[in-house]
PDB file of C-alpha atoms in Angstrom:
ATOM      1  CA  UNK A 272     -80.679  50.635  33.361  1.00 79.00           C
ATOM      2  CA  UNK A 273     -78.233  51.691  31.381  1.00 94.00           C
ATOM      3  CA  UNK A 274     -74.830  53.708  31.868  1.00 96.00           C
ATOM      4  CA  UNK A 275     -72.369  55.272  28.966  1.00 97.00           C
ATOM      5  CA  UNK A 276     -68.878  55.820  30.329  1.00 96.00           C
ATOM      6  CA  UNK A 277     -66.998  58.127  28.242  1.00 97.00           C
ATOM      7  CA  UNK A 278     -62.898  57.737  27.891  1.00 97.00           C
ATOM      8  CA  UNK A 279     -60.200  59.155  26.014  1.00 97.00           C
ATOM      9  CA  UNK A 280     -60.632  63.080  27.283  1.00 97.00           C
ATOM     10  CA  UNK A 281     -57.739  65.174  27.901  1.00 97.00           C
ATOM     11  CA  UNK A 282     -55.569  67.432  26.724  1.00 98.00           C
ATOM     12  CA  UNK A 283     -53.567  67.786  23.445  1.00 98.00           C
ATOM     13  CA  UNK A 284     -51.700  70.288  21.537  1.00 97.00           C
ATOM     14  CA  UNK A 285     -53.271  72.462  18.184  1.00 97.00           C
ATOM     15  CA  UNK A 286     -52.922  70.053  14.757  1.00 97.00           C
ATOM     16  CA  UNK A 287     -53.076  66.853  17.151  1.00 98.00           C
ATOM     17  CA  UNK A 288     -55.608  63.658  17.523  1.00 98.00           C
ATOM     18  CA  UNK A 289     -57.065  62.380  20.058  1.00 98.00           C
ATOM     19  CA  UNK A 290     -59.551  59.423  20.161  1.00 98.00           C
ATOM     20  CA  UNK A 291     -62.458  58.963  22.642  1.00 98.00           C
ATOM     21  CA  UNK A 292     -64.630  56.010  23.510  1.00 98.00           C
ATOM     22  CA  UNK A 293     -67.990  55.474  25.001  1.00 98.00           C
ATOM     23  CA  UNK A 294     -69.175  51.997  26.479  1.00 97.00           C
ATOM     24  CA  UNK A 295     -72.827  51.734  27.487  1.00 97.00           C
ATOM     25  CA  UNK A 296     -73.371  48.965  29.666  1.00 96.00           C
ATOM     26  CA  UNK A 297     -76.108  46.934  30.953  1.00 94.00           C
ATOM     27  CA  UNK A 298     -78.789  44.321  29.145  1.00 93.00           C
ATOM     28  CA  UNK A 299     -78.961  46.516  25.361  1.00 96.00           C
ATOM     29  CA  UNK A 300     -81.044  44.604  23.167  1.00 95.00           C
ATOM     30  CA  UNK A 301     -80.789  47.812  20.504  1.00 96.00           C
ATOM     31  CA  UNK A 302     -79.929  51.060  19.955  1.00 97.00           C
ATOM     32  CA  UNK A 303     -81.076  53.496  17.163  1.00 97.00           C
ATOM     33  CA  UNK A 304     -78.257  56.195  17.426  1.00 98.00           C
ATOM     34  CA  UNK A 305     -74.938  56.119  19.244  1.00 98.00           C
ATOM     35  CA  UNK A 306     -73.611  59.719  19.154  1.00 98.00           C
ATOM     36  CA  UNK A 307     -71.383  62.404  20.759  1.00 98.00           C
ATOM     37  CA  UNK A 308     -72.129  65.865  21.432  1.00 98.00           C
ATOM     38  CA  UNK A 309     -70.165  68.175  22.372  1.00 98.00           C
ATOM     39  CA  UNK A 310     -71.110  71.518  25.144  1.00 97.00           C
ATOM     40  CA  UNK A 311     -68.286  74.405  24.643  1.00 95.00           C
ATOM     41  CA  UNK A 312     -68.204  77.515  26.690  1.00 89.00           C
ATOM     42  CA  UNK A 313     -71.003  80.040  25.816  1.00 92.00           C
ATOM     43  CA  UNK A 314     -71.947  77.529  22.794  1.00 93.00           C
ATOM     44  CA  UNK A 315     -75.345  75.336  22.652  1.00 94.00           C
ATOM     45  CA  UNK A 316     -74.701  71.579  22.477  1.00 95.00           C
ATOM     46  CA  UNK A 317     -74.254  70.692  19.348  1.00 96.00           C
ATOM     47  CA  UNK A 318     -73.722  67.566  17.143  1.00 96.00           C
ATOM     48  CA  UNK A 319     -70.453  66.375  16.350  1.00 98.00           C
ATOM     49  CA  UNK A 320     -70.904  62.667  14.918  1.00 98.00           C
ATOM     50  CA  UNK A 321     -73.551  60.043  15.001  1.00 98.00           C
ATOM     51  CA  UNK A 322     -73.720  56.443  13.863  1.00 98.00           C
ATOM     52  CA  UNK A 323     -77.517  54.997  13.048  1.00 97.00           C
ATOM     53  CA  UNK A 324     -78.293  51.416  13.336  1.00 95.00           C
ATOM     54  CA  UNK A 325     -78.476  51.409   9.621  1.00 95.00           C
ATOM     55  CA  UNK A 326     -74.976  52.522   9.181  1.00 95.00           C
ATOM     56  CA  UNK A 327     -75.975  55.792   8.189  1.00 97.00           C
ATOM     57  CA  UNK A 328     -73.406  57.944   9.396  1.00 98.00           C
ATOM     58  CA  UNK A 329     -73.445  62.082  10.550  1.00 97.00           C
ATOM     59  CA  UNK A 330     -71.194  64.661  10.920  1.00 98.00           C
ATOM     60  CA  UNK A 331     -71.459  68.271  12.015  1.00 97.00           C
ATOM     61  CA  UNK A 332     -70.682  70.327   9.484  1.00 96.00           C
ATOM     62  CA  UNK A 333     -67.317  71.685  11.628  1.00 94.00           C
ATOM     63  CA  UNK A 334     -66.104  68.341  12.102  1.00 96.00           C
ATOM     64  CA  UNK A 335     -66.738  66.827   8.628  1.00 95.00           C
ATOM     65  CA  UNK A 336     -62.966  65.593   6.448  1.00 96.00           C
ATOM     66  CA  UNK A 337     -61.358  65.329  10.352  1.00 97.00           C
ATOM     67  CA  UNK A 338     -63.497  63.251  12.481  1.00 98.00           C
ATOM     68  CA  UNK A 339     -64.256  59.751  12.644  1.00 98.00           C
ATOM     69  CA  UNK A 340     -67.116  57.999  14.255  1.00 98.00           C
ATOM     70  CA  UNK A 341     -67.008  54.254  14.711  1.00 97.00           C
ATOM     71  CA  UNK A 342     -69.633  51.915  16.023  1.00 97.00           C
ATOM     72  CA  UNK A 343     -69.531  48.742  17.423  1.00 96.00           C
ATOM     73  CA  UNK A 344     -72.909  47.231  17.359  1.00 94.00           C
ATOM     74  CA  UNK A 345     -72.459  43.897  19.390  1.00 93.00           C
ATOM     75  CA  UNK A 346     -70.370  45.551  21.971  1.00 95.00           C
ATOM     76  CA  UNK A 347     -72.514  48.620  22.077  1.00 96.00           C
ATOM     77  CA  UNK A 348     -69.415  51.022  21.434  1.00 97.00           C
ATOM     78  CA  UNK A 349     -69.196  53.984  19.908  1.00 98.00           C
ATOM     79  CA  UNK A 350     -65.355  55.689  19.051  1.00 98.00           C
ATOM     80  CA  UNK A 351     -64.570  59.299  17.954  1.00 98.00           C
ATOM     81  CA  UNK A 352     -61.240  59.843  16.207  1.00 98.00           C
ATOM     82  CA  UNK A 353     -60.156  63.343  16.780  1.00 98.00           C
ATOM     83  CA  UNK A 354     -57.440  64.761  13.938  1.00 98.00           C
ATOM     84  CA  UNK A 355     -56.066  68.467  13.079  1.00 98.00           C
ATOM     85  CA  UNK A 356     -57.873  69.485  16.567  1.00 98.00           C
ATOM     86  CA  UNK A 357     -57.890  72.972  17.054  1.00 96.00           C
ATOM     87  CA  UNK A 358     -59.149  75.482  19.312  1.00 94.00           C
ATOM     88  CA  UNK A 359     -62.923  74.995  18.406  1.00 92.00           C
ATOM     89  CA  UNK A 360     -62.592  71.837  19.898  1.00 96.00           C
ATOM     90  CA  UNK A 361     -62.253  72.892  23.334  1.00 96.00           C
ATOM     91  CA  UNK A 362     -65.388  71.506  24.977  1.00 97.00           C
ATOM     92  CA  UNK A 363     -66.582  68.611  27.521  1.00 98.00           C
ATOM     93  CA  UNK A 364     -67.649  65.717  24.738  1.00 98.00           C
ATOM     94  CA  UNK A 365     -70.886  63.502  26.124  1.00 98.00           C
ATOM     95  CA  UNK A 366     -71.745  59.906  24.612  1.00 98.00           C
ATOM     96  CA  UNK A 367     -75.572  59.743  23.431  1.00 97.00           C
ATOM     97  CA  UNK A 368     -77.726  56.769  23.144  1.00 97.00           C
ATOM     98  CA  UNK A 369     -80.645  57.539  21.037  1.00 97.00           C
ATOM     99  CA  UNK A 370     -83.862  55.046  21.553  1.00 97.00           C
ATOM    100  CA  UNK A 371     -81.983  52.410  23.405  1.00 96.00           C
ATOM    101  CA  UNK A 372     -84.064  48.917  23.954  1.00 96.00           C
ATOM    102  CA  UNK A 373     -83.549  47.376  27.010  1.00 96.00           C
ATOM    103  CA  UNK A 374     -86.414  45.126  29.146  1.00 94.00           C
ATOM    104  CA  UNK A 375     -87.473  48.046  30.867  1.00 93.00           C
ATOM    105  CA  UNK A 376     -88.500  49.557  27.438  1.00 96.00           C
ATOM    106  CA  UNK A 377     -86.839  52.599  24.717  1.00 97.00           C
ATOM    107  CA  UNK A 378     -85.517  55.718  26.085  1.00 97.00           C
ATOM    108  CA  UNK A 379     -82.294  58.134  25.666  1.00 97.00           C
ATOM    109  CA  UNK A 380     -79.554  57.939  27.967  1.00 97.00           C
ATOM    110  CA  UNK A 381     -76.160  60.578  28.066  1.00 97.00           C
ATOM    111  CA  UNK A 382     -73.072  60.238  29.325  1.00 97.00           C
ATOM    112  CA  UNK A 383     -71.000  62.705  31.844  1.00 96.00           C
ATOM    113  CA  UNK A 384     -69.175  63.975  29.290  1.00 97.00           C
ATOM    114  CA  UNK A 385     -64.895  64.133  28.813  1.00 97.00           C
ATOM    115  CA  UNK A 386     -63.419  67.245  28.581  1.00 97.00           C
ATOM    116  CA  UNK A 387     -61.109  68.139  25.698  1.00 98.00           C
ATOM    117  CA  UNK A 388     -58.804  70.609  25.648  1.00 98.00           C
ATOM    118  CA  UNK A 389     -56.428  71.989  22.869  1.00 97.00           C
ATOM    119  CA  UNK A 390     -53.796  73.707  23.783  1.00 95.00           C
ATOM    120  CA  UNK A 391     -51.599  75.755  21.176  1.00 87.00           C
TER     121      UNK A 391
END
């Protein structure tokens, strides 16, 4: 029972930032991940940033130096600052809970997804 709403989306011009947020909501007790992916025309989902429980943070290697990932463990939060977007960042952006502990037990759960779009 739970539901990640991703904000923030939209669009924004070549060299710009843009920040997105994802709130999962319902009765969390943990979470091993929080995440975003990212699904670009004719590209395979791929990774752009993860936070682990542990703090352990990852990046994809195109993202590394000008993304952020944040992570908000009592709120269950995750952010993802955007800077120097370019056109490679064109793509809908979905929020990913990774082994999520709730009473019902541990599963995954996405997001819709917020579309980004750079515009030169």
């Amino acid at each position: 029972q739970v539901q990640l709403v991703e904000s923030g989306g939209g669009l924004v011009q070549a060299g710009g930032s843009l920040r997105l947020s994802c709130a999962a909501s319902g009765s969390i007790f943990s979470i091993a991940i929080m995440g975003w992916y990212r699904q670009a025309p004719g590209k395979e989902c791929e990774l752009v940033a993860g936070a682990h429980r542990d703090g352990r943070v990852t990046y994809g290697d195109s993202v590394m130096g000008r993304f952020t990932i944040s992570r908000d463990h009592a709120k269950n939060t995750v952010n993802l600052q955007m800077n120097s977007l370019n056109a490679g960042e064109r793509a809908v952006y979905l929020c990913y809970d990774e082994r999520a502990e709730t009473s019902e037990g541990v599963s995954d759960y996405w997001g819709q997804g917020t579309q980004v779009t750079v515009s030169s």
